[in-house]
Amino acid sequence: SFADLAEKLMPSVVNIASTQTIKTTSNPFKNFQFPPGSPFEDMFKEFNRPTERKATALGSGFIIDQKGIVVTNNHVIQGAEDIIVSVNGSTEYKAKVIGTDPYMDLAILQIESNEKFAAVSFGDSDKARIGDWVIAIGNPFGFGGTVTSGIISSRNRDIGLTRYDDFIQTDASINVGNSGGPLFNLNGEVIGINTAIIAPGSSGSIGIGFAIPSNPASKVISQLIKYGETKRGWLGVRIQEVTKEIAEVEKLEKPEGALVASVAEKSPADKGGIKAGDIILEFDGKKVDTMRTLPKLVAETEVGKRVKVKVWRNQKLISKNVTLGRLESSDEFKAETKTDPD
């Protein structure tokens, strides 16, 4: 039974209620016209006052430090004015935001209390295998402390949700309110952060849930705790997929790597001698099997690191040395574009 494990982990999983004020202005008489100075004019102005209502979002989170540091999804607390965290389903605490990362949909909160809390630790998500048992604990539909179990159904899923999609797919029931909650392995380690579900027609869980893997998440989390923001590596290239046709023309054995469509002026790639038309096959010793792999590899590499980039140019493999910049301070990053900046 999962009972012993669930009992041990439950005190570290929290329910999160975030409140924000939504302002609306509605006037049922907006289509009526009154002559200037009409006594009705002032009367109907009364109806044009903005009204405010409080909207509450429910989610989950988990404690990773006994000082009360909580991990959750950014979308759970985005725009929140008040955040209430309840531990063990009973005690409520106020919490403040330490840092957020909308690009991986992560947020770090600090419970405003001097108490010591039960914390959980991260496992190695790279060792998680398809078919491994997992359990999810969270606050679906406001039912706090709900435990569900399942297996890892797939890994490295790209569902087009975030800039760095690399989800673990699970059939453990995940519903609205589970967002930000932990996905545990049988050692009681967090190997994923439950983030999204596929629910046709809002039917709730149909056994296809997605969790951010703990390895890339924990790198971002430690940056948010340390700096209050993220510091991702930046290469400065726009990339596109290497199709079968491109591979044939370029005399590549198979379609792989990332084709450089353009290089930003004075970017690390530009200074390192990478050119449009190059196909990046290896970055910092790691293979770039598809276009989507490159942004993840670059983002996870520390700013200022000198890395070797292997590119296919003129039907030859050549190496370039590039000193990475910081993504968040690049002009490309600030200007929203349709292709994936990297």
mmCIF file of C-alpha atoms in Angstrom:
data_model
loop_
_atom_site.group_PDB
_atom_site.id
_atom_site.type_symbol
_atom_site.label_atom_id
_atom_site.label_comp_id
_atom_site.label_asym_id
_atom_site.label_seq_id
_atom_site.Cartn_x
_atom_site.Cartn_y
_atom_site.Cartn_z
ATOM 1 C CA SER A 1 0.000 0.000 0.000
ATOM 2 C CA PHE A 2 1.037 3.623 -0.525
ATOM 3 C CA ALA A 3 -0.339 4.519 2.925
ATOM 4 C CA ASP A 4 2.974 4.791 4.821
ATOM 5 C CA LEU A 5 4.491 6.905 2.062
ATOM 6 C CA ALA A 6 1.435 9.170 1.799
ATOM 7 C CA GLU A 7 1.330 9.658 5.573
ATOM 8 C CA LYS A 8 4.998 10.661 5.630
ATOM 9 C CA LEU A 9 4.697 13.105 2.696
ATOM 10 C CA MET A 10 1.345 14.736 3.448
ATOM 11 C CA PRO A 11 2.680 17.379 5.924
ATOM 12 C CA SER A 12 5.012 18.751 3.222
ATOM 13 C CA VAL A 13 2.269 19.313 0.624
ATOM 14 C CA VAL A 14 0.325 22.576 0.912
ATOM 15 C CA ASN A 15 -2.891 24.006 -0.478
ATOM 16 C CA ILE A 16 -2.602 27.472 -1.983
ATOM 17 C CA ALA A 17 -5.408 30.000 -2.308
ATOM 18 C CA SER A 18 -4.488 33.193 -4.157
ATOM 19 C CA THR A 19 -6.786 36.194 -4.358
ATOM 20 C CA GLN A 20 -6.821 39.028 -6.830
ATOM 21 C CA THR A 21 -9.188 41.942 -7.396
ATOM 22 C CA ILE A 22 -10.852 42.119 -10.791
ATOM 23 C CA LYS A 23 -12.241 45.529 -11.743
ATOM 24 C CA THR A 24 -15.118 45.773 -14.185
ATOM 25 C CA THR A 25 -17.118 48.759 -15.403
ATOM 26 C CA SER A 26 -20.604 48.013 -16.582
ATOM 27 C CA ASN A 27 -23.464 50.357 -17.378
ATOM 28 C CA PRO A 28 -26.772 48.908 -18.555
ATOM 29 C CA PHE A 29 -27.704 52.315 -19.992
ATOM 30 C CA LYS A 30 -24.545 52.912 -22.045
ATOM 31 C CA ASN A 31 -26.513 52.858 -25.308
ATOM 32 C CA PHE A 32 -28.938 55.580 -24.173
ATOM 33 C CA GLN A 33 -28.266 59.180 -25.220
ATOM 34 C CA PHE A 34 -29.581 62.083 -23.163
ATOM 35 C CA PRO A 35 -29.511 65.741 -24.168
ATOM 36 C CA PRO A 36 -26.824 67.785 -22.334
ATOM 37 C CA GLY A 37 -28.085 69.116 -19.028
ATOM 38 C CA SER A 38 -30.885 66.548 -18.846
ATOM 39 C CA PRO A 39 -31.792 65.568 -15.272
ATOM 40 C CA PHE A 40 -31.466 61.941 -16.369
ATOM 41 C CA GLU A 41 -27.811 62.402 -17.281
ATOM 42 C CA ASP A 42 -26.543 62.586 -13.691
ATOM 43 C CA MET A 43 -28.857 59.843 -12.609
ATOM 44 C CA PHE A 44 -27.476 57.346 -15.101
ATOM 45 C CA LYS A 45 -23.857 58.303 -14.398
ATOM 46 C CA GLU A 46 -24.300 56.462 -11.092
ATOM 47 C CA PHE A 47 -24.531 53.201 -13.012
ATOM 48 C CA ASN A 48 -21.130 53.724 -14.630
ATOM 49 C CA ARG A 49 -19.086 53.198 -11.509
ATOM 50 C CA PRO A 50 -16.436 50.478 -11.635
ATOM 51 C CA THR A 51 -17.246 47.417 -9.589
ATOM 52 C CA GLU A 52 -14.671 45.206 -7.942
ATOM 53 C CA ARG A 53 -14.849 41.531 -7.232
ATOM 54 C CA LYS A 54 -12.426 39.129 -5.639
ATOM 55 C CA ALA A 55 -11.369 36.086 -7.649
ATOM 56 C CA THR A 56 -9.733 33.151 -5.896
ATOM 57 C CA ALA A 57 -7.534 30.562 -7.566
ATOM 58 C CA LEU A 58 -6.757 27.252 -5.895
ATOM 59 C CA GLY A 59 -3.603 25.264 -6.370
ATOM 60 C CA SER A 60 -1.027 23.091 -4.664
ATOM 61 C CA GLY A 61 2.599 23.358 -3.664
ATOM 62 C CA PHE A 62 5.239 21.617 -1.578
ATOM 63 C CA ILE A 63 7.762 22.671 1.063
ATOM 64 C CA ILE A 64 11.440 22.227 0.163
ATOM 65 C CA ASP A 65 13.012 23.906 3.191
ATOM 66 C CA GLN A 66 12.001 23.733 6.848
ATOM 67 C CA LYS A 67 12.016 27.559 6.899
ATOM 68 C CA GLY A 68 8.808 27.364 4.828
ATOM 69 C CA ILE A 69 9.999 27.779 1.234
ATOM 70 C CA VAL A 70 7.249 26.516 -1.084
ATOM 71 C CA VAL A 71 7.444 25.527 -4.763
ATOM 72 C CA THR A 72 4.359 25.913 -6.980
ATOM 73 C CA ASN A 73 3.393 26.847 -10.549
ATOM 74 C CA ASN A 74 3.604 30.475 -11.623
ATOM 75 C CA HIS A 75 0.059 30.301 -13.037
ATOM 76 C CA VAL A 76 -1.282 29.443 -9.557
ATOM 77 C CA ILE A 77 -0.152 32.761 -8.046
ATOM 78 C CA GLN A 78 0.108 35.054 -11.103
ATOM 79 C CA GLY A 79 -1.411 38.467 -10.383
ATOM 80 C CA ALA A 80 -2.206 37.500 -6.783
ATOM 81 C CA GLU A 81 -2.574 40.163 -4.104
ATOM 82 C CA ASP A 82 -2.980 37.776 -1.188
ATOM 83 C CA ILE A 83 -1.635 34.245 -0.952
ATOM 84 C CA ILE A 84 -2.811 31.906 1.789
ATOM 85 C CA VAL A 85 -1.014 28.605 2.247
ATOM 86 C CA SER A 86 -2.627 25.893 4.354
ATOM 87 C CA VAL A 87 -0.426 23.163 5.796
ATOM 88 C CA ASN A 88 -1.830 19.786 6.792
ATOM 89 C CA GLY A 89 -5.241 20.967 5.663
ATOM 90 C CA SER A 90 -5.747 23.026 8.790
ATOM 91 C CA THR A 91 -3.251 25.757 9.702
ATOM 92 C CA GLU A 92 -3.323 28.771 7.396
ATOM 93 C CA TYR A 93 -0.404 31.117 6.815
ATOM 94 C CA LYS A 94 0.190 34.148 4.662
ATOM 95 C CA ALA A 95 2.899 33.750 2.026
ATOM 96 C CA LYS A 96 4.913 36.134 -0.123
ATOM 97 C CA VAL A 97 6.466 35.559 -3.549
ATOM 98 C CA ILE A 98 10.269 35.204 -3.611
ATOM 99 C CA GLY A 99 10.622 34.739 -7.362
ATOM 100 C CA THR A 100 8.758 33.574 -10.461
ATOM 101 C CA ASP A 101 9.669 32.098 -13.816
ATOM 102 C CA PRO A 102 6.818 32.271 -16.338
ATOM 103 C CA TYR A 103 8.933 30.467 -18.955
ATOM 104 C CA MET A 104 9.021 27.195 -17.036
ATOM 105 C CA ASP A 105 5.841 28.079 -15.079
ATOM 106 C CA LEU A 106 7.486 27.994 -11.643
ATOM 107 C CA ALA A 107 7.140 30.182 -8.553
ATOM 108 C CA ILE A 108 8.774 30.200 -5.111
ATOM 109 C CA LEU A 109 6.878 31.366 -2.028
ATOM 110 C CA GLN A 110 7.966 32.034 1.544
ATOM 111 C CA ILE A 111 5.517 31.172 4.322
ATOM 112 C CA GLU A 112 5.435 34.103 6.750
ATOM 113 C CA SER A 113 6.063 32.181 9.964
ATOM 114 C CA ASN A 114 9.009 31.284 12.215
ATOM 115 C CA GLU A 115 7.837 27.702 12.635
ATOM 116 C CA LYS A 116 9.770 24.759 11.286
ATOM 117 C CA PHE A 117 8.041 22.818 8.544
ATOM 118 C CA ALA A 118 8.409 19.298 7.178
ATOM 119 C CA ALA A 119 10.295 19.484 3.865
ATOM 120 C CA VAL A 120 10.708 17.098 0.949
ATOM 121 C CA SER A 121 13.646 16.782 -1.412
ATOM 122 C CA PHE A 122 14.058 16.409 -5.167
ATOM 123 C CA GLY A 123 14.883 13.105 -6.805
ATOM 124 C CA ASP A 124 16.750 12.530 -10.056
ATOM 125 C CA SER A 125 14.110 12.839 -12.787
ATOM 126 C CA ASP A 126 16.577 11.525 -15.392
ATOM 127 C CA LYS A 127 16.484 8.156 -13.622
ATOM 128 C CA ALA A 128 12.667 8.015 -13.723
ATOM 129 C CA ARG A 129 11.616 5.350 -16.201
ATOM 130 C CA ILE A 130 8.439 4.782 -18.164
ATOM 131 C CA GLY A 131 6.379 2.344 -16.101
ATOM 132 C CA ASP A 132 7.680 3.514 -12.687
ATOM 133 C CA TRP A 133 5.053 3.984 -9.961
ATOM 134 C CA VAL A 134 4.354 7.595 -8.940
ATOM 135 C CA ILE A 135 1.978 9.290 -6.528
ATOM 136 C CA ALA A 136 0.561 12.798 -6.768
ATOM 137 C CA ILE A 137 -0.632 14.746 -3.730
ATOM 138 C CA GLY A 138 -2.551 18.001 -4.097
ATOM 139 C CA ASN A 139 -5.677 20.081 -3.797
ATOM 140 C CA PRO A 140 -7.939 19.124 -6.743
ATOM 141 C CA PHE A 141 -11.198 21.126 -6.838
ATOM 142 C CA GLY A 142 -10.348 22.356 -3.335
ATOM 143 C CA PHE A 143 -10.239 18.842 -1.840
ATOM 144 C CA GLY A 144 -6.931 19.264 -0.013
ATOM 145 C CA GLY A 145 -4.689 16.328 0.814
ATOM 146 C CA THR A 146 -5.858 14.179 -2.107
ATOM 147 C CA VAL A 147 -3.519 11.313 -2.974
ATOM 148 C CA THR A 148 -3.636 9.647 -6.401
ATOM 149 C CA SER A 149 -1.338 7.043 -7.886
ATOM 150 C CA GLY A 150 -0.290 5.913 -11.344
ATOM 151 C CA ILE A 151 2.762 5.294 -13.437
ATOM 152 C CA ILE A 152 5.027 7.346 -15.657
ATOM 153 C CA SER A 153 3.351 7.005 -19.053
ATOM 154 C CA SER A 154 5.994 8.818 -21.103
ATOM 155 C CA ARG A 155 8.858 11.287 -20.863
ATOM 156 C CA ASN A 156 10.200 14.318 -22.755
ATOM 157 C CA ARG A 157 6.724 15.384 -23.877
ATOM 158 C CA ASP A 158 6.465 18.660 -25.761
ATOM 159 C CA ILE A 159 2.872 19.911 -25.592
ATOM 160 C CA GLY A 160 3.540 23.506 -26.686
ATOM 161 C CA LEU A 161 2.716 24.918 -23.262
ATOM 162 C CA THR A 162 5.973 26.528 -22.166
ATOM 163 C CA ARG A 163 9.168 27.660 -23.795
ATOM 164 C CA TYR A 164 11.032 24.675 -22.351
ATOM 165 C CA ASP A 165 8.514 21.817 -22.549
ATOM 166 C CA ASP A 166 10.028 18.519 -21.440
ATOM 167 C CA PHE A 167 7.178 17.039 -19.432
ATOM 168 C CA ILE A 168 6.833 13.732 -17.633
ATOM 169 C CA GLN A 169 3.452 12.258 -18.622
ATOM 170 C CA THR A 170 1.537 10.326 -15.962
ATOM 171 C CA ASP A 171 -1.813 8.578 -15.605
ATOM 172 C CA ALA A 172 -2.061 9.454 -11.891
ATOM 173 C CA SER A 173 -5.277 11.512 -11.638
ATOM 174 C CA ILE A 174 -4.452 15.206 -11.831
ATOM 175 C CA ASN A 175 -7.245 17.795 -11.880
ATOM 176 C CA VAL A 176 -7.821 21.531 -11.577
ATOM 177 C CA GLY A 177 -6.172 22.524 -8.277
ATOM 178 C CA ASN A 178 -3.394 19.934 -8.515
ATOM 179 C CA SER A 179 -1.257 22.527 -10.329
ATOM 180 C CA GLY A 180 2.022 23.136 -8.532
ATOM 181 C CA GLY A 181 1.744 19.957 -6.489
ATOM 182 C CA PRO A 182 4.424 17.277 -6.315
ATOM 183 C CA LEU A 183 4.744 14.016 -8.224
ATOM 184 C CA PHE A 184 6.654 11.593 -5.987
ATOM 185 C CA ASN A 185 8.587 8.424 -6.724
ATOM 186 C CA LEU A 186 8.371 5.502 -4.286
ATOM 187 C CA ASN A 187 11.377 6.832 -2.341
ATOM 188 C CA GLY A 188 9.271 9.870 -1.439
ATOM 189 C CA GLU A 189 11.355 12.183 -3.632
ATOM 190 C CA VAL A 190 9.811 14.848 -5.878
ATOM 191 C CA ILE A 191 10.531 13.908 -9.494
ATOM 192 C CA GLY A 192 7.972 16.271 -11.056
ATOM 193 C CA ILE A 193 5.777 19.318 -10.514
ATOM 194 C CA ASN A 194 2.217 18.714 -11.742
ATOM 195 C CA THR A 195 1.373 21.458 -14.204
ATOM 196 C CA ALA A 196 -1.129 20.545 -16.909
ATOM 197 C CA ILE A 197 -3.711 18.019 -18.037
ATOM 198 C CA ILE A 198 -5.406 17.197 -21.289
ATOM 199 C CA ALA A 199 -9.127 17.334 -20.574
ATOM 200 C CA PRO A 200 -11.358 17.356 -23.667
ATOM 201 C CA GLY A 201 -14.465 19.435 -23.055
ATOM 202 C CA SER A 202 -13.276 20.213 -19.498
ATOM 203 C CA SER A 203 -14.130 16.682 -18.474
ATOM 204 C CA GLY A 204 -11.467 16.605 -15.738
ATOM 205 C CA SER A 205 -8.833 13.908 -15.503
ATOM 206 C CA ILE A 206 -8.752 11.330 -18.269
ATOM 207 C CA GLY A 207 -5.404 9.976 -17.179
ATOM 208 C CA ILE A 208 -3.147 12.267 -19.196
ATOM 209 C CA GLY A 209 -1.304 14.615 -16.859
ATOM 210 C CA PHE A 210 1.999 16.449 -17.255
ATOM 211 C CA ALA A 211 4.683 17.321 -14.714
ATOM 212 C CA ILE A 212 7.801 19.481 -15.057
ATOM 213 C CA PRO A 213 10.768 17.149 -14.386
ATOM 214 C CA SER A 214 12.638 17.877 -11.158
ATOM 215 C CA ASN A 215 16.141 18.163 -12.676
ATOM 216 C CA PRO A 216 15.586 21.236 -14.911
ATOM 217 C CA ALA A 217 13.075 22.648 -12.382
ATOM 218 C CA SER A 218 15.491 22.454 -9.437
ATOM 219 C CA LYS A 219 18.113 24.482 -11.358
ATOM 220 C CA VAL A 220 15.570 27.252 -11.928
ATOM 221 C CA ILE A 221 14.303 26.989 -8.329
ATOM 222 C CA SER A 222 17.791 27.429 -6.845
ATOM 223 C CA GLN A 223 18.302 30.533 -9.036
ATOM 224 C CA LEU A 224 14.957 31.993 -7.929
ATOM 225 C CA ILE A 225 15.848 31.415 -4.260
ATOM 226 C CA LYS A 226 19.347 32.861 -4.674
ATOM 227 C CA TYR A 227 18.677 35.814 -7.006
ATOM 228 C CA GLY A 228 14.869 36.210 -7.110
ATOM 229 C CA GLU A 229 15.096 35.803 -10.898
ATOM 230 C CA THR A 230 16.454 33.425 -13.519
ATOM 231 C CA LYS A 231 19.844 33.574 -15.219
ATOM 232 C CA ARG A 232 19.752 31.454 -18.355
ATOM 233 C CA GLY A 233 22.434 30.975 -20.946
ATOM 234 C CA TRP A 234 22.021 32.791 -24.286
ATOM 235 C CA LEU A 235 23.526 31.936 -27.645
ATOM 236 C CA GLY A 236 21.780 34.474 -29.904
ATOM 237 C CA VAL A 237 20.515 32.375 -32.799
ATOM 238 C CA ARG A 238 17.118 31.875 -34.403
ATOM 239 C CA ILE A 239 16.668 28.247 -35.269
ATOM 240 C CA GLN A 240 14.431 26.030 -37.336
ATOM 241 C CA GLU A 241 13.897 22.344 -37.792
ATOM 242 C CA VAL A 242 16.211 20.234 -39.936
ATOM 243 C CA THR A 243 13.799 18.478 -42.296
ATOM 244 C CA LYS A 244 14.490 15.357 -44.314
ATOM 245 C CA GLU A 245 14.941 17.519 -47.415
ATOM 246 C CA ILE A 246 17.434 19.860 -45.705
ATOM 247 C CA ALA A 247 19.397 16.849 -44.405
ATOM 248 C CA GLU A 248 19.621 15.432 -47.930
ATOM 249 C CA VAL A 249 20.795 18.729 -49.442
ATOM 250 C CA GLU A 250 23.378 19.233 -46.682
ATOM 251 C CA LYS A 251 24.542 15.579 -46.987
ATOM 252 C CA LEU A 252 23.673 14.823 -43.359
ATOM 253 C CA GLU A 253 23.092 11.135 -42.601
ATOM 254 C CA LYS A 254 19.731 11.850 -40.966
ATOM 255 C CA PRO A 255 17.561 14.860 -40.012
ATOM 256 C CA GLU A 256 19.055 16.085 -36.716
ATOM 257 C CA GLY A 257 20.334 19.195 -35.019
ATOM 258 C CA ALA A 258 19.097 22.777 -35.224
ATOM 259 C CA LEU A 259 19.411 24.861 -38.400
ATOM 260 C CA VAL A 260 20.555 28.415 -37.716
ATOM 261 C CA ALA A 261 18.155 30.723 -39.573
ATOM 262 C CA SER A 262 19.825 33.927 -38.374
ATOM 263 C CA VAL A 263 22.415 35.127 -35.875
ATOM 264 C CA ALA A 264 21.818 38.210 -33.711
ATOM 265 C CA GLU A 265 24.407 40.950 -34.202
ATOM 266 C CA LYS A 266 27.098 41.079 -31.494
ATOM 267 C CA SER A 267 25.549 38.038 -29.802
ATOM 268 C CA PRO A 268 27.700 35.243 -28.306
ATOM 269 C CA ALA A 269 27.061 33.128 -31.437
ATOM 270 C CA ASP A 270 28.092 36.032 -33.698
ATOM 271 C CA LYS A 271 31.308 36.607 -31.735
ATOM 272 C CA GLY A 272 31.993 32.859 -31.744
ATOM 273 C CA GLY A 273 31.762 32.624 -35.534
ATOM 274 C CA ILE A 274 28.462 30.770 -35.919
ATOM 275 C CA LYS A 275 26.714 31.698 -39.179
ATOM 276 C CA ALA A 276 23.235 31.451 -40.704
ATOM 277 C CA GLY A 277 22.958 28.121 -42.504
ATOM 278 C CA ASP A 278 25.033 26.235 -39.922
ATOM 279 C CA ILE A 279 23.436 23.159 -38.400
ATOM 280 C CA ILE A 280 24.221 22.872 -34.684
ATOM 281 C CA LEU A 281 24.752 19.174 -33.894
ATOM 282 C CA GLU A 282 26.426 19.361 -30.490
ATOM 283 C CA PHE A 283 26.415 21.912 -27.675
ATOM 284 C CA ASP A 284 28.793 21.732 -24.709
ATOM 285 C CA GLY A 285 29.420 18.018 -25.279
ATOM 286 C CA LYS A 286 25.717 17.185 -25.531
ATOM 287 C CA LYS A 287 24.034 15.975 -28.711
ATOM 288 C CA VAL A 288 21.370 18.215 -30.285
ATOM 289 C CA ASP A 289 19.044 15.541 -31.669
ATOM 290 C CA THR A 290 16.184 17.886 -32.600
ATOM 291 C CA MET A 291 15.632 21.638 -32.823
ATOM 292 C CA ARG A 292 13.693 21.657 -29.523
ATOM 293 C CA THR A 293 16.689 20.255 -27.616
ATOM 294 C CA LEU A 294 18.916 23.283 -28.186
ATOM 295 C CA PRO A 295 16.953 25.957 -26.229
ATOM 296 C CA LYS A 296 16.835 23.612 -23.192
ATOM 297 C CA LEU A 297 20.572 22.873 -23.317
ATOM 298 C CA VAL A 298 21.494 26.540 -23.736
ATOM 299 C CA ALA A 299 19.114 27.730 -21.002
ATOM 300 C CA GLU A 300 20.476 25.224 -18.488
ATOM 301 C CA THR A 301 24.083 26.273 -19.090
ATOM 302 C CA GLU A 302 25.511 28.935 -16.813
ATOM 303 C CA VAL A 303 25.966 32.492 -18.052
ATOM 304 C CA GLY A 304 29.586 33.299 -18.967
ATOM 305 C CA LYS A 305 30.586 29.678 -19.551
ATOM 306 C CA ARG A 306 32.845 29.008 -22.563
ATOM 307 C CA VAL A 307 31.305 26.137 -24.493
ATOM 308 C CA LYS A 308 32.255 24.130 -27.562
ATOM 309 C CA VAL A 309 29.609 24.127 -30.302
ATOM 310 C CA LYS A 310 29.916 21.606 -33.125
ATOM 311 C CA VAL A 311 28.290 22.724 -36.371
ATOM 312 C CA TRP A 312 27.824 21.172 -39.798
ATOM 313 C CA ARG A 313 28.955 23.658 -42.441
ATOM 314 C CA ASN A 314 29.716 22.974 -46.123
ATOM 315 C CA GLN A 315 29.293 19.251 -45.491
ATOM 316 C CA LYS A 316 31.990 19.277 -42.791
ATOM 317 C CA LEU A 317 31.848 19.128 -38.981
ATOM 318 C CA ILE A 318 33.624 22.087 -37.412
ATOM 319 C CA SER A 319 33.977 23.315 -33.818
ATOM 320 C CA LYS A 320 33.408 26.825 -32.507
ATOM 321 C CA ASN A 321 34.031 28.204 -29.021
ATOM 322 C CA VAL A 322 31.312 30.464 -27.649
ATOM 323 C CA THR A 323 31.107 32.380 -24.364
ATOM 324 C CA LEU A 324 27.439 32.387 -23.347
ATOM 325 C CA GLY A 325 25.555 35.596 -22.573
ATOM 326 C CA ARG A 326 22.466 35.992 -20.401
ATOM 327 C CA LEU A 327 19.105 35.393 -22.049
ATOM 328 C CA GLU A 328 17.090 37.697 -19.782
ATOM 329 C CA SER A 329 19.226 40.742 -20.602
ATOM 330 C CA SER A 330 19.290 40.189 -24.377
ATOM 331 C CA ASP A 331 17.345 42.425 -26.768
ATOM 332 C CA GLU A 332 16.034 39.340 -28.578
ATOM 333 C CA PHE A 333 14.448 38.110 -25.393
ATOM 334 C CA LYS A 334 12.704 41.388 -24.713
ATOM 335 C CA ALA A 335 11.271 41.582 -28.227
ATOM 336 C CA GLU A 336 8.607 38.915 -28.577
ATOM 337 C CA THR A 337 9.019 36.969 -31.796
ATOM 338 C CA LYS A 338 7.281 34.107 -33.505
ATOM 339 C CA THR A 339 10.305 31.838 -33.799
ATOM 340 C CA ASP A 340 12.010 30.461 -30.722
ATOM 341 C CA PRO A 341 14.788 32.818 -29.662
ATOM 342 C CA ASP A 342 17.565 30.946 -28.029
#
